Coordinates of C-alpha atoms in Angstrom, one line a residue:
X1 CA -26.7 -24.8 -40.4
X2 CA -29.1 -24.7 -43.4
X3 CA -28.2 -22.9 -46.6
X4 CA -30.4 -22.0 -49.6
X5 CA -29.1 -21.2 -53.1
X6 CA -31.6 -19.9 -55.7
X7 CA -31.0 -19.7 -59.4
X8 CA -34.0 -18.3 -61.0
X9 CA -32.9 -18.6 -64.7
X10 CA -31.7 -22.2 -64.1
X11 CA -35.0 -22.8 -62.4
X12 CA -33.5 -24.4 -59.3
X13 CA -33.6 -23.9 -55.5
X14 CA -30.9 -25.9 -53.7
X15 CA -31.1 -26.4 -49.9
X16 CA -28.0 -27.9 -48.1
X17 CA -26.7 -28.5 -44.6
X18 CA -23.9 -30.1 -42.7
X19 CA -24.2 -33.8 -41.7
X20 CA -25.2 -34.4 -38.1
X21 CA -23.5 -37.2 -36.2
X22 CA -25.6 -40.3 -35.6
X23 CA -28.4 -39.0 -37.9
X24 CA -29.4 -41.4 -40.6
X25 CA -32.3 -39.2 -42.0
X26 CA -33.5 -35.7 -42.1
X27 CA -37.0 -34.3 -42.0
X28 CA -38.0 -31.1 -43.7
X29 CA -41.1 -29.0 -44.1
X30 CA -41.7 -26.1 -46.5
X31 CA -43.7 -23.1 -45.6
X32 CA -47.3 -23.3 -46.7
X33 CA -47.1 -27.1 -46.8
X34 CA -47.8 -29.2 -43.7
X35 CA -46.5 -32.4 -45.3
X36 CA -43.4 -33.9 -43.6
X37 CA -40.8 -34.9 -46.1
X38 CA -37.7 -37.0 -45.6
X39 CA -34.3 -37.6 -47.1
X40 CA -31.0 -39.4 -46.3
X41 CA -29.0 -36.7 -48.2
X42 CA -27.6 -33.4 -46.9
X43 CA -29.0 -31.5 -49.8
X44 CA -32.1 -31.4 -51.9
X45 CA -33.5 -29.6 -54.9
X46 CA -36.9 -28.2 -54.4
X47 CA -39.2 -29.1 -57.3
X48 CA -41.3 -28.0 -59.0
X49 CA -39.7 -24.6 -59.1
X50 CA -43.0 -23.0 -60.1
X51 CA -44.5 -23.7 -56.7
X52 CA -42.4 -20.9 -55.3
X53 CA -44.1 -17.8 -56.4
X54 CA -42.5 -14.4 -56.2
X55 CA -42.1 -13.5 -52.5
X56 CA -40.9 -14.8 -49.1
X57 CA -40.7 -18.5 -48.2
X58 CA -39.0 -20.7 -45.5
X59 CA -37.8 -24.2 -45.0
X60 CA -37.3 -26.2 -41.7
X61 CA -34.8 -29.1 -41.4
X62 CA -34.5 -31.6 -38.5
X63 CA -31.9 -34.4 -38.0
X64 CA -33.3 -37.9 -36.8
X65 CA -32.1 -41.4 -36.2
X66 CA -34.8 -43.8 -37.5
X67 CA -32.9 -46.9 -36.4
X68 CA -32.7 -46.1 -32.7
X69 CA -34.9 -43.0 -32.0
X70 CA -35.0 -43.6 -28.3
X71 CA -31.3 -43.4 -27.9
X72 CA -30.8 -40.6 -30.4
X73 CA -33.5 -37.9 -29.9
X74 CA -34.4 -35.8 -32.9
X75 CA -32.7 -32.5 -33.1
X76 CA -34.4 -29.1 -32.9
X77 CA -35.9 -27.7 -36.1
X78 CA -33.5 -25.4 -38.0
X79 CA -35.4 -22.8 -39.9
X80 CA -34.1 -20.7 -42.8
X81 CA -35.9 -18.0 -44.7
X82 CA -35.4 -17.2 -48.4
X83 CA -37.1 -15.1 -51.0
X84 CA -37.8 -15.8 -54.7
X85 CA -37.6 -13.0 -57.3
X86 CA -40.1 -12.9 -60.1
X87 CA -39.8 -15.5 -62.8
X88 CA -41.0 -13.0 -65.3
X89 CA -38.7 -11.3 -67.7
X90 CA -38.1 -7.7 -67.2
X91 CA -40.4 -5.3 -69.1
X92 CA -38.8 -3.7 -72.2
X93 CA -37.3 -0.4 -71.1
X94 CA -36.7 2.9 -72.9
X95 CA -39.6 2.3 -75.2
X96 CA -39.6 5.2 -77.7
X97 CA -42.0 6.0 -80.5
X98 CA -40.8 8.4 -83.1
X99 CA -43.3 9.8 -85.7
X100 CA -41.2 10.5 -88.8
X101 CA -43.4 12.8 -91.0
X102 CA -40.8 13.1 -93.7
X103 CA -40.7 9.4 -94.3
X104 CA -44.4 8.9 -93.3
X105 CA -43.6 6.2 -90.7
X106 CA -43.7 5.5 -87.0
X107 CA -40.4 4.1 -85.7
X108 CA -40.4 2.2 -82.4
X109 CA -37.4 1.0 -80.4
X110 CA -36.6 -0.4 -76.9
X111 CA -33.6 -1.8 -75.0
X112 CA -32.9 -5.5 -75.1
X113 CA -34.2 -7.6 -72.3
X114 CA -31.9 -10.2 -70.7
X115 CA -32.8 -13.8 -71.6
X116 CA -35.6 -12.6 -74.0
X117 CA -35.9 -14.7 -77.1
X118 CA -38.3 -12.5 -79.0
X119 CA -40.9 -9.8 -78.5
X120 CA -44.6 -9.0 -79.1
X121 CA -46.0 -5.6 -79.8
X122 CA -49.5 -4.2 -80.3
X123 CA -51.1 -0.8 -81.1
X124 CA -54.0 0.1 -78.7
X125 CA -55.9 -3.1 -78.2
X126 CA -55.1 -4.5 -81.7
X127 CA -53.5 -7.7 -82.9
X128 CA -50.3 -8.9 -81.1
X129 CA -47.5 -8.9 -83.7
X130 CA -44.2 -10.7 -83.4
X131 CA -40.9 -8.8 -83.5
X132 CA -37.6 -10.5 -83.7
X133 CA -35.5 -7.5 -82.9
X134 CA -35.9 -4.5 -80.7
X135 CA -37.1 -2.2 -83.4
X136 CA -40.3 -2.1 -85.5
X137 CA -41.6 0.4 -88.1
X138 CA -44.9 0.9 -89.7
X139 CA -46.7 3.3 -92.0
X140 CA -48.0 6.6 -90.5
X141 CA -51.2 5.8 -92.4
X142 CA -51.9 2.4 -90.8
X143 CA -53.8 4.2 -88.0
X144 CA -56.3 7.0 -87.6
X145 CA -55.2 10.5 -86.5
X146 CA -55.1 10.9 -82.7
X147 CA -53.2 9.4 -79.7
X148 CA -52.3 5.7 -79.8
X149 CA -50.7 3.4 -77.2
X150 CA -47.7 1.2 -78.2
X151 CA -47.2 -1.9 -76.0
X152 CA -44.2 -4.3 -76.1
X153 CA -43.5 -7.4 -74.0
X154 CA -40.5 -9.7 -73.9
X155 CA -40.9 -13.5 -74.5
X156 CA -38.7 -16.3 -73.2
X157 CA -37.5 -19.0 -75.6
X158 CA -40.1 -21.5 -74.3
X159 CA -43.2 -20.2 -72.8
X160 CA -43.9 -22.2 -69.5
X161 CA -45.1 -21.6 -66.0
X162 CA -41.4 -21.7 -64.9
X163 CA -40.4 -18.8 -67.1
X164 CA -42.9 -16.2 -67.9
X165 CA -43.2 -13.4 -70.5
X166 CA -42.7 -9.9 -69.2
X167 CA -45.5 -7.5 -68.5
X168 CA -46.4 -5.0 -71.2
X169 CA -44.3 -1.9 -71.4
X170 CA -46.3 1.1 -72.8
X171 CA -45.6 4.4 -74.6
X172 CA -47.8 6.8 -76.5
X173 CA -47.5 8.6 -79.8
X174 CA -49.8 11.0 -81.7
X175 CA -50.6 11.0 -85.4
X176 CA -51.7 14.4 -86.7
X177 CA -53.9 15.2 -89.6
X178 CA -52.3 18.4 -90.7
X179 CA -51.8 19.2 -94.4
X180 CA -48.5 18.5 -96.2
X181 CA -46.4 21.7 -96.8
X182 CA -47.9 23.8 -99.6
X183 CA -50.7 21.3 -100.2
X184 CA -54.3 20.9 -99.2
X185 CA -53.8 17.2 -98.8
X186 CA -52.1 15.3 -95.9
X187 CA -50.9 12.2 -97.6
X188 CA -48.1 11.6 -100.2
X189 CA -49.2 10.1 -103.5
X190 CA -47.0 7.0 -103.1
X191 CA -49.0 6.1 -100.0
X192 CA -52.3 6.1 -101.8
X193 CA -55.0 3.6 -100.6
X194 CA -58.5 2.7 -101.3
X195 CA -60.9 5.5 -100.4
X196 CA -58.4 8.4 -100.2
X197 CA -59.8 11.7 -101.3
X198 CA -58.1 13.2 -104.4
X199 CA -57.9 17.0 -104.7
X200 CA -57.7 19.4 -107.6
X201 CA -54.2 20.4 -106.6
X202 CA -53.0 16.9 -107.2
X203 CA -52.7 15.9 -103.5
X204 CA -54.4 13.3 -101.4
X205 CA -56.3 13.4 -98.1
X206 CA -56.2 10.2 -96.1
X207 CA -59.4 8.2 -96.2
X208 CA -60.0 8.3 -92.5
X209 CA -59.7 12.1 -92.3
X210 CA -62.5 14.4 -91.3
X211 CA -62.7 16.6 -94.4
X212 CA -62.3 20.4 -93.9
X213 CA -64.5 22.7 -95.9
X214 CA -61.6 23.6 -98.1
X215 CA -60.6 20.0 -98.7
X216 CA -64.2 19.0 -99.5
X217 CA -64.6 21.8 -101.9
X218 CA -61.3 20.9 -103.6
X219 CA -62.1 17.2 -103.8
X220 CA -62.6 16.0 -107.4
X221 CA -62.6 12.2 -106.9
X222 CA -62.0 9.1 -104.8
X223 CA -59.1 6.6 -105.1
X224 CA -60.7 3.3 -106.1
X225 CA -57.5 1.4 -106.9
X226 CA -54.0 2.0 -105.5
X227 CA -50.8 1.4 -107.5
X228 CA -50.5 0.6 -111.1
X229 CA -52.8 -2.2 -112.2
X230 CA -50.8 -5.2 -113.7
X231 CA -52.8 -5.1 -117.0
X232 CA -52.4 -1.3 -117.6
X233 CA -50.2 -0.9 -120.7
X234 CA -51.0 2.8 -121.2
X235 CA -48.4 5.3 -122.1
X236 CA -49.1 8.2 -119.7
X237 CA -46.2 10.3 -121.0
X238 CA -48.4 11.2 -124.1
X239 CA -51.3 13.6 -123.3
X240 CA -54.8 12.9 -124.7
X241 CA -55.3 16.6 -125.6
X242 CA -52.7 19.1 -126.8
X243 CA -51.2 20.9 -123.8
X244 CA -53.2 18.6 -121.5
X245 CA -52.0 17.0 -118.2
X246 CA -49.1 14.6 -118.4
X247 CA -48.6 11.9 -115.7
X248 CA -45.3 10.3 -116.7
X249 CA -44.3 6.6 -116.1
X250 CA -45.2 6.3 -112.4
X251 CA -48.8 5.4 -111.6
X252 CA -49.8 5.7 -107.9
X253 CA -53.5 4.8 -108.4
X254 CA -56.8 5.5 -110.1
X255 CA -59.5 8.0 -109.2
X256 CA -63.3 7.8 -109.9
X257 CA -65.0 11.2 -110.6
X258 CA -67.5 12.5 -108.1
X259 CA -70.1 13.0 -110.7
X260 CA -71.0 11.7 -114.2
X261 CA -70.5 14.2 -117.0
X262 CA -73.4 16.6 -117.7
X263 CA -73.8 17.0 -121.4
X264 CA -76.3 18.5 -123.8
X265 CA -78.0 16.2 -126.4
X266 CA -79.8 18.4 -128.8
X267 CA -82.3 15.9 -130.0
X268 CA -83.1 14.5 -126.6
X269 CA -85.0 16.0 -123.6
X270 CA -82.5 14.4 -121.2
X271 CA -79.5 16.7 -121.4
X272 CA -77.3 14.2 -119.5
X273 CA -77.1 11.5 -122.2
X274 CA -74.7 11.3 -125.0
X275 CA -73.9 8.8 -127.8
X276 CA -70.6 6.9 -127.9
X277 CA -69.8 7.3 -131.5
X278 CA -71.2 8.3 -134.9
X279 CA -69.8 8.2 -138.5
X280 CA -70.5 10.9 -141.0
X281 CA -69.0 9.2 -144.0
X282 CA -70.5 10.2 -147.3
X283 CA -70.4 9.1 -150.9
X284 CA -69.2 11.3 -153.8
X285 CA -72.7 12.7 -154.2
X286 CA -72.9 13.8 -150.6
X287 CA -75.3 11.1 -149.5
X288 CA -74.5 9.0 -146.4
X289 CA -72.2 6.0 -147.1
X290 CA -74.0 3.3 -145.2
X291 CA -71.5 0.6 -145.8
X292 CA -68.5 2.7 -144.6
X293 CA -70.5 4.0 -141.6
X294 CA -71.4 0.5 -140.5
X295 CA -67.8 -0.6 -140.9
X296 CA -66.4 2.4 -138.9
X297 CA -69.0 2.1 -136.1
X298 CA -68.0 -1.6 -135.5
X299 CA -64.3 -1.3 -136.0
X300 CA -62.4 -2.6 -133.0
X301 CA -60.0 -0.2 -131.4
X302 CA -57.9 -0.5 -128.2
X303 CA -58.4 -3.5 -126.0
X304 CA -61.4 -5.8 -125.8
X305 CA -63.9 -6.3 -123.0
X306 CA -62.4 -7.8 -119.8
X307 CA -63.4 -7.4 -116.2
X308 CA -59.7 -7.4 -115.3
X309 CA -58.5 -4.8 -118.0
X310 CA -57.4 -1.4 -116.8
X311 CA -56.5 0.0 -120.2
X312 CA -58.9 3.0 -120.4
X313 CA -56.2 5.5 -121.2
X314 CA -54.7 3.2 -123.8
X315 CA -58.2 2.7 -125.4
X316 CA -58.8 6.5 -125.5
X317 CA -55.6 7.1 -127.2
X318 CA -56.4 4.4 -129.8
X319 CA -59.8 5.9 -130.5
X320 CA -58.3 9.4 -130.9
X321 CA -55.7 8.1 -133.3
X322 CA -58.4 6.2 -135.3
X323 CA -60.6 9.3 -135.5
X324 CA -57.8 11.4 -136.8
X325 CA -57.1 8.8 -139.5
X326 CA -60.6 8.3 -140.8
X327 CA -61.6 11.9 -140.4
X328 CA -65.4 11.2 -140.5
X329 CA -66.1 9.7 -137.1
X330 CA -67.0 11.6 -133.9
X331 CA -66.8 10.1 -130.3
X332 CA -68.9 12.3 -128.0
X333 CA -68.6 10.1 -125.0
X334 CA -64.8 10.2 -125.3
X335 CA -64.7 14.0 -125.7
X336 CA -66.9 14.7 -122.8
X337 CA -64.8 12.4 -120.7
X338 CA -61.3 13.9 -121.5
X339 CA -62.8 17.4 -121.2
X340 CA -64.5 16.8 -117.9
X341 CA -64.2 19.9 -115.8
X342 CA -63.0 22.1 -118.6
X343 CA -66.0 22.8 -120.9
X344 CA -69.3 21.3 -122.0
X345 CA -70.3 19.7 -125.3
X346 CA -73.5 19.1 -127.0
X347 CA -74.4 16.7 -129.9
X348 CA -76.7 18.0 -132.5
X349 CA -78.1 17.1 -135.9
X350 CA -77.1 19.1 -139.0
X351 CA -79.1 18.8 -142.2
X352 CA -77.3 19.2 -145.4
X353 CA -78.7 18.4 -148.9
X354 CA -81.6 16.7 -147.2
X355 CA -79.5 14.4 -145.1
X356 CA -78.9 14.4 -141.3
X357 CA -75.5 14.4 -139.9
X358 CA -74.2 14.3 -136.3
X359 CA -72.0 17.2 -135.0
X360 CA -70.1 17.7 -131.8
X361 CA -70.3 21.3 -130.6
X362 CA -68.2 22.9 -128.0
X363 CA -70.8 24.5 -125.7
X364 CA -68.2 26.4 -123.7
X365 CA -68.2 26.7 -119.9
X366 CA -71.8 25.9 -119.5
X367 CA -71.4 24.4 -116.1
X368 CA -69.6 26.8 -113.8
X369 CA -69.7 24.3 -110.8
X370 CA -67.9 21.7 -112.8
X371 CA -64.9 23.9 -113.7
X372 CA -63.2 23.1 -110.3
X373 CA -63.3 19.4 -111.2
X374 CA -60.7 19.7 -114.0
X375 CA -57.8 17.3 -113.6
X376 CA -54.5 18.7 -112.3
X377 CA -51.4 18.9 -114.5
X378 CA -49.5 16.2 -112.7
X379 CA -52.2 13.6 -113.5
X380 CA -53.2 11.7 -116.6
X381 CA -56.2 13.9 -117.1
X382 CA -59.7 12.5 -117.2
X383 CA -60.5 9.8 -119.6
X384 CA -63.2 7.3 -120.6
X385 CA -62.5 4.2 -118.4
X386 CA -62.1 0.7 -119.6
X387 CA -64.8 -1.9 -118.9
X388 CA -62.5 -3.4 -116.2
X389 CA -62.1 0.0 -114.5
X390 CA -65.9 0.6 -114.5
X391 CA -66.6 -2.9 -113.4
X392 CA -64.2 -2.6 -110.5
X393 CA -66.2 0.4 -109.3
X394 CA -69.7 -1.0 -110.3
X395 CA -69.3 -4.8 -110.0
X396 CA -73.0 -5.6 -109.9
X397 CA -74.3 -7.9 -112.7
X398 CA -76.1 -11.2 -113.1
X399 CA -73.0 -13.1 -112.1
X400 CA -72.1 -10.9 -109.1
X401 CA -75.3 -9.8 -107.4
X402 CA -73.6 -8.4 -104.3
X403 CA -71.4 -5.3 -104.3
X404 CA -68.0 -6.0 -102.4
X405 CA -67.5 -4.2 -99.2
X406 CA -64.6 -2.2 -100.4
X407 CA -66.7 -0.8 -103.3
X408 CA -69.4 0.2 -100.9
X409 CA -66.8 1.9 -98.8
X410 CA -65.6 4.0 -101.9
X411 CA -69.2 5.2 -102.6
X412 CA -69.5 6.1 -98.9
X413 CA -66.4 8.3 -99.3
X414 CA -68.2 10.2 -102.1
X415 CA -71.1 10.7 -99.8
X416 CA -68.7 12.2 -97.2
X417 CA -67.7 14.8 -99.8
X418 CA -71.3 15.5 -100.5
X419 CA -72.0 16.1 -96.8
X420 CA -68.9 18.3 -96.2
X421 CA -68.8 20.6 -99.2
X422 CA -70.4 24.0 -99.1
X423 CA -70.9 24.1 -102.9
X424 CA -74.6 23.6 -103.2
X425 CA -74.5 23.0 -107.1
X426 CA -71.9 20.3 -106.7
X427 CA -74.0 18.6 -104.0
X428 CA -76.9 18.3 -106.4
X429 CA -74.7 16.4 -109.0
X430 CA -72.6 14.1 -106.7
X431 CA -73.5 10.5 -107.4
X432 CA -77.3 11.1 -107.8
X433 CA -79.4 8.0 -107.3
X434 CA -82.1 7.4 -109.9
X435 CA -84.0 4.3 -110.5
X436 CA -84.4 4.2 -114.3
X437 CA -82.2 1.7 -116.2
X438 CA -80.5 4.3 -118.4
X439 CA -79.3 6.6 -115.6
X440 CA -77.2 3.7 -114.2
X441 CA -75.5 2.8 -117.5
X442 CA -72.0 4.1 -118.1
X443 CA -69.9 3.9 -121.3
X444 CA -66.6 2.2 -121.2
X445 CA -63.8 2.6 -123.8
X446 CA -63.4 -1.2 -124.1
X447 CA -65.0 -3.2 -126.9
X448 CA -67.0 -6.4 -127.2
X449 CA -66.1 -8.6 -130.1
X450 CA -69.1 -10.2 -131.7
X451 CA -69.3 -13.4 -133.6
X452 CA -69.2 -11.6 -136.9
X453 CA -65.9 -10.0 -136.0
X454 CA -67.3 -6.5 -135.4
X455 CA -67.0 -4.7 -132.1
X456 CA -69.5 -2.8 -129.8
X457 CA -68.7 -0.5 -127.0
X458 CA -69.3 -2.2 -123.8
X459 CA -71.3 -0.5 -121.0
X460 CA -71.7 -1.1 -117.3
X461 CA -74.6 -0.3 -115.0
X462 CA -75.1 -1.0 -111.3
X463 CA -78.2 -3.2 -112.0
X464 CA -76.9 -5.3 -114.8
X465 CA -74.3 -5.7 -117.5
X466 CA -74.7 -5.3 -121.3
X467 CA -73.1 -4.1 -124.5
X468 CA -74.0 -1.1 -126.6
X469 CA -76.7 -1.3 -129.2
X470 CA -77.3 1.4 -131.7
X471 CA -79.7 4.0 -130.3
X472 CA -79.1 3.2 -126.6
X473 CA -78.6 6.2 -124.3
X474 CA -75.8 5.9 -121.7
X475 CA -73.8 8.1 -119.5
X476 CA -70.1 9.0 -118.9
X477 CA -68.3 8.5 -115.6
X478 CA -64.6 9.6 -116.2
X479 CA -61.6 8.4 -114.3
X480 CA -57.9 9.5 -114.1
X481 CA -54.6 8.1 -113.1
X482 CA -52.2 9.9 -110.8

């Protein structure tokens, strides 16, 4: 009688039988194989194990006497059937996907698979990711709103034809795009990422959302950097204006405004240009004090020009403190930046005793469409960005002729707002594209130290890179921290 013992996980199939009197050899044949095998033993291990695929098989054994086959005739064939179970590991069972909106995560778990060494998982048809345990978690904002397929498979300790990974186990979960409680936005601030939409109630809309009309009309800027930049030494607990917004110590990211600041320059036909600074210092007789004006105009304040510097707020505070000390300098570019969305300014000449002086005039709420762009109270408020912050958004210059893909993405987000908003006046001002040199030049609050020790305000434009020279006309693109 022939017996078969199968151990799938030990990768063995043992066939055995009782010895037959006067037999000195045994023949055997395996189903699907016409080759006649021989052995002197009464047991054998069928190798390789992998030849026995999942399913039914048989083996036939015959006793023979090879020394005197005429006297001892071969026995009848003894056949035994056996089946081989799958060499694959079981699929992970009880696969569960829990969308945790409170903690903004998707938590996935499954039951352990016997003899599994590790697991792989993937979302939809994405990258296969290793998981050591039977639980994984990822951010709710790693994937777009909608239904997604979570797939998990078990792996053996050594991948081989003899011991295969399991099939994929699947479960589905849905990510919704609904607003957070009491907010227009649908994303917590501490999950800010590049391209998120920042709204005037201080909330965020995820970058991959389809903006509703209400969200588009409430959008005031785009996140262009998430988290606090390592160079930023600003004290956001001190407001730039009395009673103005106060952020505190936690910075979740930085926002670029949708538009540059419309201003009114009394002596120039282009109402959107504004000077960075002017000094009205006079001598005892009332005449302009040229020496003091020159010194004040080129006094270095704040941090110096650096493409990696994010100290716009710090610089604005330094300029304001300096202006309060000297009491003869005005900084129109700074004032229109920190008052963006609240009121308009114009710069005009005043003639006294035959001499011309610059004056900064509060023009009131001259742009009704801009009032909804005011910074919320839980932000830093708008400010004049540093050179590094502007350069991060507009990185085109003679050394970097190509705009990085992520910056192009941010500007595409601004275009999404323009296409979704129903506010026609706002559409006209969102990121207008002109081709003159000046319209693409933006003031920074950083300074450039010249060889003579004086400083100039550094500007950035999307076609080139240069520093401020007296009489140049440039524009203001405010940013805020949140």
